[in-house]
Amino acid sequence: MLKKLALAGALSVMTSGAWAACAYENTTPLKSLSAGFEAWKAVTDAMAECGNFQASLDQEFREKQPEAFAAKPALYQIGGVANSTMIPLLNAGTIRPLDDLVAKYGQHLAPNQLIKVDGKTYAIAMMVNLQHLMYREDILNDLGIEVPTTYAEMIEAAKKIKEAGVVDYPIGGTFKTGWNLGEEFINNYLGEGGEFFTDGNMPNINNEKGVAALEVMKALTEYMDPEYLVSDSTYVQQQFQQGKIAMANLWASRAAAMDDEAESQVVGKVVMAAAPMGSERPASSLWWDGVVFAANMTDEEAEAAFQVAMEGMDTEMVQANNDAAVWLIDGFTAGPLAKGAYETAQAGTAPYPGSGPMGIMHTVLGNGISDYLTGAKDAETTLSDIEAAYITAAKESGLVE
Amino acid sequence: MNFKTFAAFVGPSVIMMILFIAFPLASVLKQSFYNTKPIYETVEVESCSPGFPDQICVTEKKSVPKLDDEGNIIETTEFVGLQSYSNVLELERAWNAVKTDGLIALQSIDFWKALRFTLTFTLITLPLVLAGGLGIALMINNATSAIKGPVIFLSLLPFIITPVIGALSINWLFRGDGILTAFIEWYLGRDVSLFAQAWTIELLMMLYRVWHVAPFAGIVFYAGLQTVNTDALESAVIDGASRWQRLKYVVIPHLTPLIVFVSMIHLMDSYRVFEEVVGFSSQGYVISLQWLTYDFLVPDQAGNRSVSRASASAMITMIGIAILLVPLLRRTWNDHKGGH
């Protein structure tokens, strides 16, 4: 019965008032493939209002996208990507330059939304995401602690919180082995002003900046749940919601969950602030999410796809989903939840340096760093082993001679 | 049976085996000796991405794969011999590590670390699965016929659960302040973190595997118990043999072929331990050979994957299983020869 009702509801949305919210009536069958988090759901729902549109929200999208876009004709007309996931599509030439379409239908787009490579626009960004400091304002106020602006201050604060014993663990961290742990190192290394590669894509992390990044990570783990190597963003979010931790560098996209009354026991108590500063920049990296369009489709399809995407990424959608993300789209009001992301970005955070070699580097970092944190290797050995693993993989991929 | 009938019976399965076993195996073997990669050229590219307040544009040298006239990436395939195998095994590095710091130093090299865990896991769970299976079989066998059905059903339940789902459930029961960890903490009166060091994770993985597989062994042994010669058992009782002696001298010898069969299946399965690593997200502490193959194969965000190394690693895993099976196969072979 419930199923039938839902189906009937879905059908009526598709047939009746559906086009009301969309200024462009779409007659070309279109499909999109993107990640499945809240912001993509909002955007693709808004696209669906134009009709003839089917969205695949899939957390494993990155494994499907390169093949699906290389097909002739492409299996999806619209793709959702981020800094790094655009690289394989761009390298294979399976996404199209959008300058004509932007001139025709995208005059309202902010310059910030146009992702350009070699002067040509290849993607339209809709939001940014980055890791920044979230902290329990009540705890810091009670203990008379200033909001930390560097990791040294954060560790100092953690010490006081631990002594006071008000939470289980003063610090939470997305230190799960693999992608999360790699990202933490990348944030810290960027914060120290490090460069990942030298000429010829050779690795360049075994230096004092790399060691400094590792040491900061290890110092933080002493104030974390000892099971940090299995804790991902969702886990840290839950630790916050259940009042078990007091501070964490967590993704901006998780900010809204802190005030979700259905899940959170700390509504209104978690405040957003800038990511801690490294020696040169904030220890964070700036990510964008946006749409790309397949090269392997007709120009008519491309026009339709672009217009549908623009309808999905319009002011109306942003106003209805203001807190779901830090939107780049006109109409976004940056509330207190977006404060941390803005301050971090304005402090000069580097964009995530997505590239072919960086893909390999991220993987080997994610696999290799736990040996240092568990004490199996010292910092220099860890970094040189990671560099060796990088070179082996990069040679196999043809990126290093 | 004439040859034509024989061929008609055997043909389909031979074709299936060639298509789904021999051909993929040959293909993996070939891929482990070759390496396919795109041809890159270095170009200077300006790329712009969102920034606050203004867009951030950087100009840098990037490696971009060359495309042919039809827009496909140009790839070259070259014969690399045993290079991929040596990249997986890292023999030279392993040898140097052993020379300076002893065997324990092998733990810093992925393959040897994975091999250590895979072997311990396989060899420790084997006797536990056999003993557990025998226990379950005896329990079912001794249950009165009224409750036999439900007992069989209940003892088979763990085996029915999808391995990854089972592993995830155990993960959630024990992770952080999961129900069972909370219980242990209450019982011991102190904080317990089961996912904070390697040995507790390994222990959980082994317990999970035994819990999952023992019912299978149990049902096989139960079938075997139905054919135990009752005369022999009765005479043993008359001779004054205790329950344990009957088990040791009558039942177990009778079950030996089944024990060998279950051992072989278990060695093959547990040498490919994978679900536990994923389900417990144990990569930071322990990895297995099969996980290593998977890790080579899965593409990173920029789309790179190490197919050659994955193939080599898969072949090495297969060789490992073959070596482990040798003693059991020899035993079966000898029995077979002795029986005729």
XYZ file of C-alpha atoms in Angstrom:
741
model
C 0.000 0.000 0.000
C 2.742 2.428 0.988
C 4.667 1.533 -2.132
C 1.617 2.202 -4.271
C 1.069 5.540 -2.615
C 4.665 6.535 -3.131
C 4.503 5.441 -6.743
C 1.296 7.366 -7.307
C 2.879 10.384 -5.680
C 5.954 10.102 -7.845
C 3.864 9.735 -10.992
C 1.738 12.735 -10.174
C 4.866 14.806 -9.577
C 6.208 13.693 -12.922
C 3.050 14.378 -14.852
C 1.266 17.295 -13.246
C 2.821 20.262 -11.500
C 6.274 19.039 -12.451
C 7.185 21.660 -15.002
C 5.834 24.494 -12.949
C 9.138 24.984 -11.156
C 11.214 24.721 -14.300
C 11.326 27.469 -16.893
C 12.652 25.116 -19.554
C 10.497 22.281 -20.791
C 12.814 19.415 -21.648
C 11.886 16.927 -24.367
C 15.290 15.222 -24.816
C 15.842 12.123 -22.640
C 18.724 12.943 -20.294
C 20.617 11.080 -17.591
C 23.131 12.138 -14.978
C 25.676 10.277 -12.866
C 27.022 11.893 -9.720
C 27.873 11.299 -6.094
C 24.939 10.761 -3.762
C 25.265 13.306 -0.970
C 22.604 15.823 0.053
C 23.610 18.660 -2.301
C 23.538 16.403 -5.367
C 20.129 15.152 -4.337
C 18.846 18.731 -4.143
C 20.319 19.688 -7.514
C 19.207 16.584 -9.408
C 15.712 16.819 -7.897
C 15.497 20.346 -9.246
C 16.745 19.154 -12.651
C 14.090 16.449 -12.697
C 11.423 19.137 -12.526
C 12.177 19.925 -16.167
C 11.012 16.436 -17.202
C 12.612 13.593 -19.169
C 15.494 13.468 -16.728
C 16.825 10.548 -14.753
C 19.506 10.898 -12.070
C 21.848 8.179 -10.791
C 23.157 9.137 -7.362
C 25.942 6.690 -6.744
C 28.775 6.826 -4.210
C 30.833 4.635 -6.552
C 30.305 7.044 -9.453
C 34.009 7.590 -9.963
C 34.545 3.990 -10.974
C 31.748 4.089 -13.521
C 32.140 7.564 -14.979
C 35.281 7.152 -17.148
C 33.870 4.124 -19.017
C 30.318 5.494 -19.217
C 31.510 8.784 -20.700
C 33.905 7.068 -23.118
C 31.016 5.115 -24.684
C 29.742 6.374 -28.031
C 27.215 7.804 -27.478
C 27.911 8.492 -23.815
C 25.669 6.656 -21.362
C 25.154 9.808 -19.302
C 24.894 13.325 -20.661
C 25.523 15.080 -17.362
C 28.167 14.111 -14.810
C 28.847 15.304 -11.290
C 32.549 15.657 -10.473
C 34.989 17.264 -8.048
C 38.597 18.495 -8.406
C 40.085 15.047 -8.687
C 37.311 13.065 -10.359
C 37.282 15.463 -13.328
C 40.873 14.456 -14.208
C 40.222 11.060 -15.851
C 37.385 12.536 -17.936
C 39.472 15.520 -18.953
C 42.466 13.328 -19.813
C 40.355 11.037 -21.970
C 38.714 13.986 -23.721
C 35.245 12.693 -22.909
C 33.863 15.981 -21.546
C 33.179 18.983 -23.762
C 34.266 22.623 -23.523
C 31.288 24.734 -22.474
C 32.189 28.264 -23.540
C 29.502 28.482 -26.274
C 26.827 27.128 -23.956
C 27.877 29.451 -21.147
C 27.656 32.425 -23.543
C 24.198 31.322 -24.688
C 22.500 30.053 -21.545
C 24.853 30.736 -18.660
C 25.225 34.513 -18.562
C 24.060 34.565 -14.953
C 26.884 32.281 -13.745
C 29.455 33.828 -11.417
C 33.064 33.758 -12.694
C 33.884 31.630 -9.637
C 31.684 28.837 -10.976
C 33.553 28.417 -14.265
C 36.199 25.714 -13.928
C 38.742 26.531 -16.610
C 41.516 24.463 -18.073
C 43.783 26.172 -20.565
C 41.312 29.022 -20.976
C 38.324 26.782 -21.762
C 35.461 26.129 -19.368
C 35.034 22.388 -18.740
C 32.831 22.312 -15.660
C 30.305 24.476 -13.824
C 30.924 24.433 -10.078
C 27.941 24.569 -7.735
C 29.487 24.356 -4.258
C 32.720 24.205 -2.343
C 33.657 21.896 0.463
C 36.608 21.871 2.816
C 37.596 20.747 6.270
C 37.506 23.394 8.973
C 37.370 23.623 12.739
C 34.131 22.834 14.530
C 34.096 23.185 18.296
C 31.757 22.991 21.270
C 31.312 26.627 22.227
C 29.876 25.748 25.663
C 32.905 23.661 26.628
C 35.468 26.196 25.450
C 33.610 29.017 27.236
C 33.256 27.052 30.476
C 36.953 26.287 30.559
C 37.924 29.781 29.431
C 39.704 28.570 26.309
C 40.181 30.868 23.310
C 39.143 29.464 19.923
C 42.284 27.724 18.618
C 43.758 29.121 15.406
C 46.736 26.756 15.027
C 47.264 23.101 15.789
C 49.572 24.015 18.674
C 46.722 25.969 20.256
C 44.310 23.144 19.479
C 46.522 20.648 21.311
C 46.885 23.090 24.212
C 43.092 23.366 24.373
C 42.738 19.587 24.134
C 45.025 19.198 27.139
C 42.776 21.459 29.233
C 39.611 19.703 28.063
C 41.117 16.343 28.908
C 42.049 17.513 32.390
C 38.519 18.809 32.924
C 37.174 15.465 31.723
C 33.999 16.910 30.224
C 33.988 14.747 27.083
C 35.248 11.252 26.224
C 37.873 12.531 23.812
C 38.820 16.208 23.267
C 39.539 15.834 19.526
C 37.839 13.951 16.711
C 39.526 13.271 13.396
C 38.697 11.727 10.027
C 41.745 9.455 10.241
C 40.324 6.311 8.661
C 43.091 4.482 6.765
C 42.803 5.139 3.052
C 41.361 8.225 1.417
C 40.518 10.045 4.684
C 43.963 9.650 6.224
C 45.627 10.659 2.950
C 43.477 13.798 2.863
C 44.507 14.732 6.417
C 48.187 14.571 5.458
C 47.549 16.547 2.276
C 45.788 19.282 4.287
C 48.681 19.543 6.735
C 51.354 19.383 4.052
C 49.605 22.126 2.062
C 49.347 24.113 5.304
C 53.118 23.842 5.691
C 53.442 25.208 2.149
C 54.649 21.918 0.714
C 54.769 20.943 -2.960
C 53.974 17.312 -3.713
C 56.022 16.904 -6.878
C 59.197 18.045 -8.551
C 59.870 17.930 -12.290
C 58.919 14.755 -14.095
C 56.212 13.957 -11.516
C 58.812 12.840 -8.991
C 57.536 12.718 -5.383
C 58.645 15.400 -2.975
C 57.213 14.675 0.462
C 60.204 13.296 2.325
C 61.356 16.635 3.754
C 60.955 18.630 6.949
C 57.505 19.848 5.873
C 56.336 16.273 5.450
C 57.782 15.323 8.828
C 56.125 18.364 10.418
C 52.763 17.339 8.923
C 53.145 13.813 10.285
C 54.150 15.047 13.730
C 51.089 17.274 13.974
C 48.891 14.311 13.066
C 50.488 12.103 15.691
C 50.197 14.775 18.360
C 46.467 15.069 17.598
C 45.882 11.332 17.837
C 46.888 11.381 21.504
C 43.689 13.258 22.252
C 41.496 11.159 19.972
C 39.464 8.021 20.370
C 42.161 5.284 20.124
C 40.155 3.740 17.298
C 40.943 6.734 15.069
C 42.213 4.559 12.183
C 38.647 3.370 11.525
C 36.888 6.712 11.988
C 35.527 8.386 8.870
C 33.555 11.631 8.473
C 30.251 10.026 9.434
C 31.781 8.575 12.583
C 33.282 11.915 13.642
C 29.963 13.614 12.895
C 28.201 11.118 15.172
C 30.810 11.592 17.912
C 30.014 15.306 17.776
C 26.268 14.714 17.744
C 26.485 12.404 20.750
C 28.594 14.883 22.722
C 31.666 12.651 22.839
C 34.173 15.087 21.335
C 34.792 18.811 21.676
C 36.755 19.778 18.541
C 37.379 18.406 15.048
C 38.428 19.462 11.599
C 35.399 18.254 9.745
C 33.918 18.769 6.302
C 31.766 21.871 5.819
C 29.096 19.623 4.289
C 28.666 18.005 7.725
C 27.976 21.300 9.519
C 24.182 21.154 9.099
C 24.071 17.759 10.850
C 25.230 19.353 14.124
C 21.944 21.246 14.369
C 19.753 18.405 13.144
C 17.385 17.938 16.075
C 16.483 14.404 15.040
C 20.079 13.200 15.412
C 22.037 15.679 17.452
C 22.194 16.120 21.214
C 24.279 19.270 20.873
C 21.990 21.476 18.773
C 23.220 25.077 18.791
C 26.366 24.247 20.749
C 28.732 23.488 17.862
C 30.296 26.579 16.312
C 32.155 26.794 13.011
C 35.587 28.419 12.737
C 38.478 28.577 10.296
C 40.782 25.577 9.910
C 43.965 25.806 12.011
C 46.801 27.638 10.275
C 49.896 25.767 9.188
C 53.186 27.639 8.793
C 52.042 29.130 5.492
C 48.379 28.421 4.816
C 45.354 26.950 6.557
C 45.738 23.204 7.030
C 42.928 22.437 4.629
C 42.282 22.061 0.924
C 39.514 23.579 -1.124
C 37.265 21.207 -3.041
C 34.583 22.077 -5.527
C 31.739 19.987 -6.846
C 30.133 20.715 -10.179
C 28.696 19.404 -13.412
C 30.408 18.327 -16.629
C 28.850 17.425 -19.967
C 29.724 14.461 -22.163
C 31.659 15.042 -25.380
C 30.029 12.039 -27.017
C 26.526 13.420 -27.537
C 24.882 15.595 -30.178
C 24.968 19.379 -29.883
C 21.167 19.408 -29.496
C 21.431 17.038 -26.551
C 24.197 19.194 -25.098
C 22.008 22.310 -25.326
C 19.146 20.527 -23.587
C 21.442 19.043 -20.935
C 23.042 22.387 -20.204
C 19.698 24.140 -19.826
C 18.358 21.421 -17.536
C 21.516 21.647 -15.428
C 21.174 25.421 -15.178
C 17.592 24.975 -13.963
C 18.817 22.509 -11.347
C 21.485 24.916 -10.160
C 19.276 27.989 -9.906
C 18.568 30.448 -7.116
C 15.256 28.790 -6.301
C 16.989 25.477 -5.547
C 19.606 27.204 -3.381
C 16.997 29.045 -1.359
C 15.140 25.818 -0.689
C 18.340 24.007 0.374
C 20.433 26.831 1.787
C 22.136 24.810 4.543
C 22.840 21.684 2.506
C 26.143 23.052 1.215
C 28.335 26.115 0.800
C 26.830 27.029 -2.562
C 28.606 29.123 -5.163
C 25.271 29.851 -6.796
C 23.642 33.267 -6.650
C 21.020 33.459 -3.893
C 23.042 31.673 -1.195
C 22.975 33.330 2.203
C 26.003 32.356 4.230
C 24.611 31.626 7.673
C 26.571 30.734 10.813
C 27.023 27.188 9.507
C 29.024 28.450 6.522
C 31.191 30.771 8.587
C 34.015 28.272 9.049
C 34.186 27.429 5.375
C 34.266 31.102 4.351
C 36.918 32.077 6.858
C 39.093 29.122 5.894
C 38.779 29.880 2.193
C 39.495 33.568 2.682
C 42.615 32.801 4.709
C 44.147 31.514 1.473
C 43.434 27.797 1.458
C 44.988 26.045 -1.519
C 42.692 24.186 -3.919
C 43.080 20.418 -3.788
C 45.779 19.877 -6.416
C 43.906 17.211 -8.418
C 45.983 15.544 -11.154
C 46.995 12.112 -12.395
C 50.085 11.855 -10.165
C 48.118 13.273 -7.226
C 45.611 10.419 -7.531
C 48.435 7.924 -6.960
C 50.001 10.062 -4.231
C 46.714 10.264 -2.323
C 46.318 6.482 -2.404
C 49.848 5.666 -1.250
C 49.643 8.309 1.496
C 46.353 6.846 2.692
C 47.848 3.360 2.837
C 51.244 4.297 4.241
C 50.707 6.807 7.035
C 49.133 4.435 9.548
C 52.544 2.771 9.991
C 53.837 6.015 11.468
C 50.815 6.617 13.683
C 50.895 3.097 15.116
C 54.606 3.446 15.775
C 55.694 0.749 13.327
C 57.979 3.183 11.468
C 59.597 6.548 12.145
C 58.638 9.620 10.118
C 61.497 9.536 7.580
C 61.103 5.805 6.888
C 57.357 6.234 6.496
C 57.769 9.057 4.001
C 60.516 7.359 2.019
C 58.477 4.128 1.855
C 55.499 6.144 0.615
C 57.680 7.791 -2.028
C 58.947 4.365 -3.118
C 55.390 3.042 -3.379
C 54.444 6.128 -5.394
C 57.304 5.627 -7.852
C 56.415 1.962 -8.406
C 52.781 2.829 -9.144
C 53.599 5.912 -11.210
C 56.044 3.940 -13.373
C 53.360 1.360 -14.007
C 50.951 4.127 -15.026
C 53.538 5.753 -17.290
C 53.644 9.005 -15.300
C 57.268 8.564 -14.263
C 60.005 7.431 -16.630
C 29.660 -45.769 -22.774
C 30.857 -44.864 -26.246
C 32.925 -41.785 -26.849
C 30.086 -39.804 -28.418
C 27.825 -40.154 -25.378
C 30.747 -39.414 -23.088
C 31.589 -36.261 -25.031
C 27.962 -35.133 -25.018
C 27.847 -35.439 -21.235
C 31.218 -33.923 -20.478
C 31.361 -31.377 -23.312
C 29.230 -28.610 -21.791
C 31.133 -28.551 -18.539
C 34.500 -28.653 -20.315
C 33.434 -25.710 -22.456
C 32.226 -23.846 -19.368
C 35.478 -24.543 -17.578
C 37.543 -23.326 -20.512
C 35.393 -20.222 -20.905
C 35.074 -19.227 -17.257
C 38.178 -20.680 -15.612
C 40.973 -21.467 -18.063
C 40.548 -18.442 -20.297
C 40.395 -15.794 -17.533
C 43.332 -17.479 -15.808
C 45.417 -17.403 -18.973
C 44.444 -13.795 -19.494
C 45.499 -12.820 -15.953
C 48.749 -14.737 -16.413
C 49.440 -12.832 -19.621
C 48.580 -9.475 -18.063
C 51.010 -10.112 -15.247
C 53.861 -10.174 -17.783
C 52.755 -7.105 -19.712
C 52.180 -3.512 -18.761
C 49.783 -1.209 -20.586
C 50.069 2.514 -20.043
C 49.099 5.742 -21.779
C 51.747 7.881 -23.442
C 51.997 11.157 -21.572
C 53.268 14.485 -22.762
C 54.098 17.397 -20.531
C 52.233 20.595 -21.288
C 51.939 23.864 -19.474
C 48.309 24.368 -18.483
C 46.525 27.175 -16.728
C 43.678 25.892 -14.600
C 41.171 27.957 -12.618
C 39.016 26.850 -9.719
C 36.780 28.631 -7.175
C 38.438 30.869 -4.626
C 37.393 33.592 -2.221
C 36.982 36.346 -3.100
C 38.413 35.680 -6.579
C 38.997 32.617 -8.663
C 42.351 30.902 -8.126
C 44.272 30.328 -11.358
C 47.536 28.428 -11.439
C 49.810 27.701 -14.366
C 51.788 24.521 -14.049
C 53.310 21.691 -16.014
C 50.941 18.776 -16.271
C 51.216 15.312 -17.733
C 48.446 14.859 -20.234
C 47.897 11.620 -22.154
C 48.172 11.882 -25.945
C 44.983 11.271 -27.905
C 44.715 9.730 -31.376
C 42.643 11.168 -34.244
C 39.480 9.558 -32.959
C 39.980 11.030 -29.514
C 41.062 7.843 -27.742
C 44.010 7.735 -25.380
C 47.064 6.211 -27.080
C 48.341 3.311 -25.020
C 51.451 1.194 -25.307
C 51.750 -2.354 -24.101
C 55.193 -3.696 -23.344
C 56.543 -6.992 -22.109
C 57.965 -6.455 -18.639
C 58.762 -10.047 -17.735
C 58.801 -10.626 -14.002
C 58.932 -6.926 -13.165
C 55.379 -6.837 -11.755
C 56.086 -9.893 -9.619
C 59.212 -8.284 -8.275
C 57.252 -5.061 -7.600
C 54.763 -7.033 -5.533
C 57.282 -9.218 -3.676
C 59.935 -6.491 -3.199
C 62.479 -9.251 -2.599
C 65.525 -7.026 -2.441
C 63.958 -4.683 0.085
C 62.660 -7.618 2.093
C 66.118 -9.219 2.161
C 67.792 -5.998 3.292
C 65.175 -5.536 5.994
C 65.678 -9.083 7.267
C 69.484 -8.701 7.245
C 69.421 -5.553 9.356
C 66.434 -6.004 11.665
C 65.428 -9.667 11.509
C 62.162 -11.244 10.426
C 59.982 -8.722 12.233
C 61.137 -6.045 9.764
C 59.205 -7.821 7.004
C 56.119 -6.308 8.610
C 56.960 -2.983 6.999
C 56.533 -4.372 3.473
C 53.002 -4.787 2.183
C 53.245 -8.222 0.585
C 55.034 -9.855 3.508
C 52.765 -8.163 5.999
C 49.759 -9.503 4.080
C 51.285 -12.973 3.773
C 51.991 -13.120 7.516
C 48.368 -12.294 8.351
C 46.871 -14.516 5.649
C 48.859 -17.536 6.814
C 48.156 -17.019 10.518
C 44.505 -16.471 9.760
C 44.250 -19.597 7.603
C 46.188 -21.917 9.867
C 44.613 -20.816 13.145
C 41.021 -20.906 11.902
C 41.419 -24.355 10.264
C 41.520 -26.506 13.436
C 38.883 -24.296 15.057
C 36.518 -24.740 12.117
C 37.060 -28.509 12.110
C 36.509 -28.803 15.860
C 33.552 -26.433 15.806
C 32.030 -28.258 12.853
C 32.397 -31.627 14.559
C 30.818 -30.201 17.687
C 27.841 -28.873 15.733
C 27.467 -32.199 13.892
C 27.451 -34.176 17.134
C 24.989 -31.751 18.672
C 22.577 -32.133 15.745
C 23.078 -35.887 15.720
C 22.294 -36.202 19.417
C 19.253 -33.927 19.303
C 15.928 -35.767 19.476
C 14.207 -35.988 16.134
C 11.439 -33.622 17.278
C 13.798 -30.634 17.439
C 16.354 -31.769 14.838
C 14.900 -29.557 12.095
C 15.001 -26.322 14.104
C 18.485 -27.157 15.448
C 19.824 -27.669 11.912
C 18.193 -24.430 10.796
C 19.585 -22.416 13.705
C 23.093 -23.796 13.387
C 23.131 -23.050 9.660
C 22.060 -19.417 10.114
C 25.570 -17.901 10.366
C 26.522 -19.600 7.096
C 23.552 -18.079 5.281
C 24.508 -14.492 6.122
C 26.406 -12.644 3.369
C 30.042 -12.469 4.530
C 30.482 -8.700 4.138
C 27.230 -7.991 5.957
C 28.204 -10.354 8.761
C 31.610 -8.696 9.104
C 30.006 -5.244 9.176
C 27.576 -6.334 11.878
C 30.434 -7.573 14.056
C 32.225 -4.307 13.351
C 29.234 -2.294 14.600
C 28.718 -4.519 17.626
C 32.277 -3.960 18.811
C 33.305 -0.602 17.377
C 33.572 2.412 19.689
C 30.865 2.048 22.291
C 29.046 -0.701 20.404
C 26.718 -2.916 22.425
C 29.201 -5.720 23.021
C 32.138 -3.415 23.758
C 29.939 -1.572 26.222
C 29.134 -4.909 27.828
C 32.827 -5.903 28.070
C 33.628 -2.466 29.502
C 30.909 -2.888 32.116
C 32.150 -6.380 32.970
C 35.828 -5.438 33.204
C 35.149 -2.022 34.652
C 37.580 -0.295 32.310
C 37.748 1.335 28.887
C 38.202 -1.117 26.019
C 39.060 -0.208 22.423
C 38.974 -3.314 20.273
C 39.782 -1.473 17.054
C 42.829 0.349 18.363
C 45.471 -2.386 17.959
C 46.178 -5.182 15.522
C 45.808 -8.249 17.738
C 42.266 -7.548 18.906
C 41.142 -6.910 15.327
C 42.810 -10.143 14.187
C 41.127 -12.027 16.999
C 37.725 -10.632 16.058
C 38.320 -11.522 12.405
C 39.196 -15.109 13.256
C 36.256 -15.508 15.626
C 33.976 -14.147 12.937
C 35.341 -16.543 10.298
C 34.977 -19.570 12.574
C 31.444 -18.524 13.523
C 30.624 -18.100 9.843
C 32.139 -21.296 8.413
C 31.784 -23.878 11.217
C 28.099 -24.562 10.343
C 29.138 -25.615 6.836
C 31.670 -28.065 8.256
C 29.002 -29.121 10.738
C 26.457 -30.024 8.083
C 29.032 -31.969 6.041
C 30.135 -33.928 9.108
C 26.524 -34.519 10.107
C 25.917 -36.142 6.738
C 28.983 -38.301 7.352
C 27.743 -39.303 10.809
C 24.650 -40.853 9.218
C 26.819 -43.487 7.525
C 28.891 -44.526 10.568
C 28.713 -48.252 10.911
C 26.343 -48.840 13.867
C 27.627 -52.404 14.375
C 31.120 -51.079 14.974
C 29.770 -48.506 17.424
C 27.725 -51.114 19.290
C 30.645 -53.496 19.559
C 32.744 -50.626 20.862
C 30.121 -49.995 23.547
C 30.141 -53.693 24.483
C 33.940 -53.598 24.660
C 33.541 -50.798 27.202
C 34.772 -47.927 25.030
C 33.977 -44.532 26.479
C 32.179 -41.841 24.488
C 35.532 -40.138 23.766
C 37.175 -43.415 22.671
C 34.281 -44.170 20.328
C 34.657 -40.719 18.811
C 38.416 -41.044 18.483
C 38.696 -44.604 17.184
C 35.467 -45.118 15.242
C 33.792 -41.876 14.242
C 36.749 -39.675 13.309
C 38.544 -42.297 11.158
C 35.255 -42.787 9.349
C 34.968 -39.037 8.748
C 38.570 -38.582 7.568
C 37.770 -38.123 3.862
C 35.218 -35.462 4.810
C 37.700 -33.783 7.140
C 40.174 -33.619 4.263
C 37.447 -32.223 2.010
C 36.404 -29.526 4.504
C 40.062 -28.661 5.161
C 40.693 -28.177 1.460
C 37.651 -25.948 0.996
C 38.565 -23.964 4.091
C 42.211 -23.496 3.072
C 41.139 -22.246 -0.341
C 38.534 -19.911 1.122
C 40.428 -18.481 4.021
C 43.641 -17.924 2.075
C 41.533 -15.527 0.058
C 40.408 -13.677 3.206
C 38.994 -10.340 2.083
C 35.540 -9.586 3.503
C 36.943 -9.329 7.013
C 39.505 -6.698 6.009
C 36.855 -4.583 4.301
C 34.128 -5.163 6.880
C 36.378 -4.354 9.837
C 38.219 -1.623 7.869
C 41.410 -3.063 9.283
C 43.770 -1.793 6.550
C 45.628 0.402 9.022
C 46.668 -2.630 11.058
C 46.301 -5.810 9.052
C 45.918 -6.523 5.338
C 45.489 -9.781 3.454
C 46.844 -10.950 0.095
C 43.445 -10.745 -1.558
C 42.954 -7.226 -0.224
C 46.325 -6.292 -1.711
C 45.185 -7.490 -5.137
C 41.979 -5.493 -4.749
C 43.904 -2.401 -3.704
C 46.090 -2.595 -6.816
C 43.058 -3.012 -9.016
C 40.756 -0.335 -7.654
C 41.246 2.978 -9.504
C 42.229 6.069 -7.558
C 40.335 9.324 -8.034
C 42.401 10.262 -11.044
C 41.610 6.907 -12.658
C 45.031 5.199 -12.287
C 45.051 1.496 -11.534
C 47.831 -1.093 -11.355
C 46.479 -3.937 -13.473
C 49.857 -5.628 -13.951
C 50.666 -5.722 -10.272
C 47.123 -6.854 -9.468
C 47.513 -9.737 -11.948
C 50.886 -10.700 -10.517
C 49.494 -10.556 -6.999
C 46.516 -12.727 -8.021
C 48.857 -15.313 -9.562
C 51.007 -15.328 -6.424
C 47.890 -15.875 -4.304
C 46.940 -18.813 -6.502
C 50.403 -20.324 -6.189
C 50.142 -19.906 -2.415
C 46.855 -21.828 -2.311
C 48.329 -24.583 -4.484
C 51.290 -24.969 -2.107
C 49.000 -25.122 0.926
C 46.875 -27.812 -0.725
C 49.800 -30.097 -1.602
C 49.842 -32.155 1.629
C 46.071 -32.717 1.508
C 46.069 -33.583 -2.195
C 48.915 -36.028 -1.672
C 46.973 -37.684 1.081
C 43.873 -38.016 -1.108
C 46.013 -39.351 -3.951
C 47.645 -41.954 -1.720
C 44.245 -43.050 -0.377
C 42.975 -43.269 -3.910
C 45.902 -45.427 -5.018
C 45.784 -47.545 -1.871
C 42.103 -48.226 -2.370
C 42.621 -50.009 -5.686
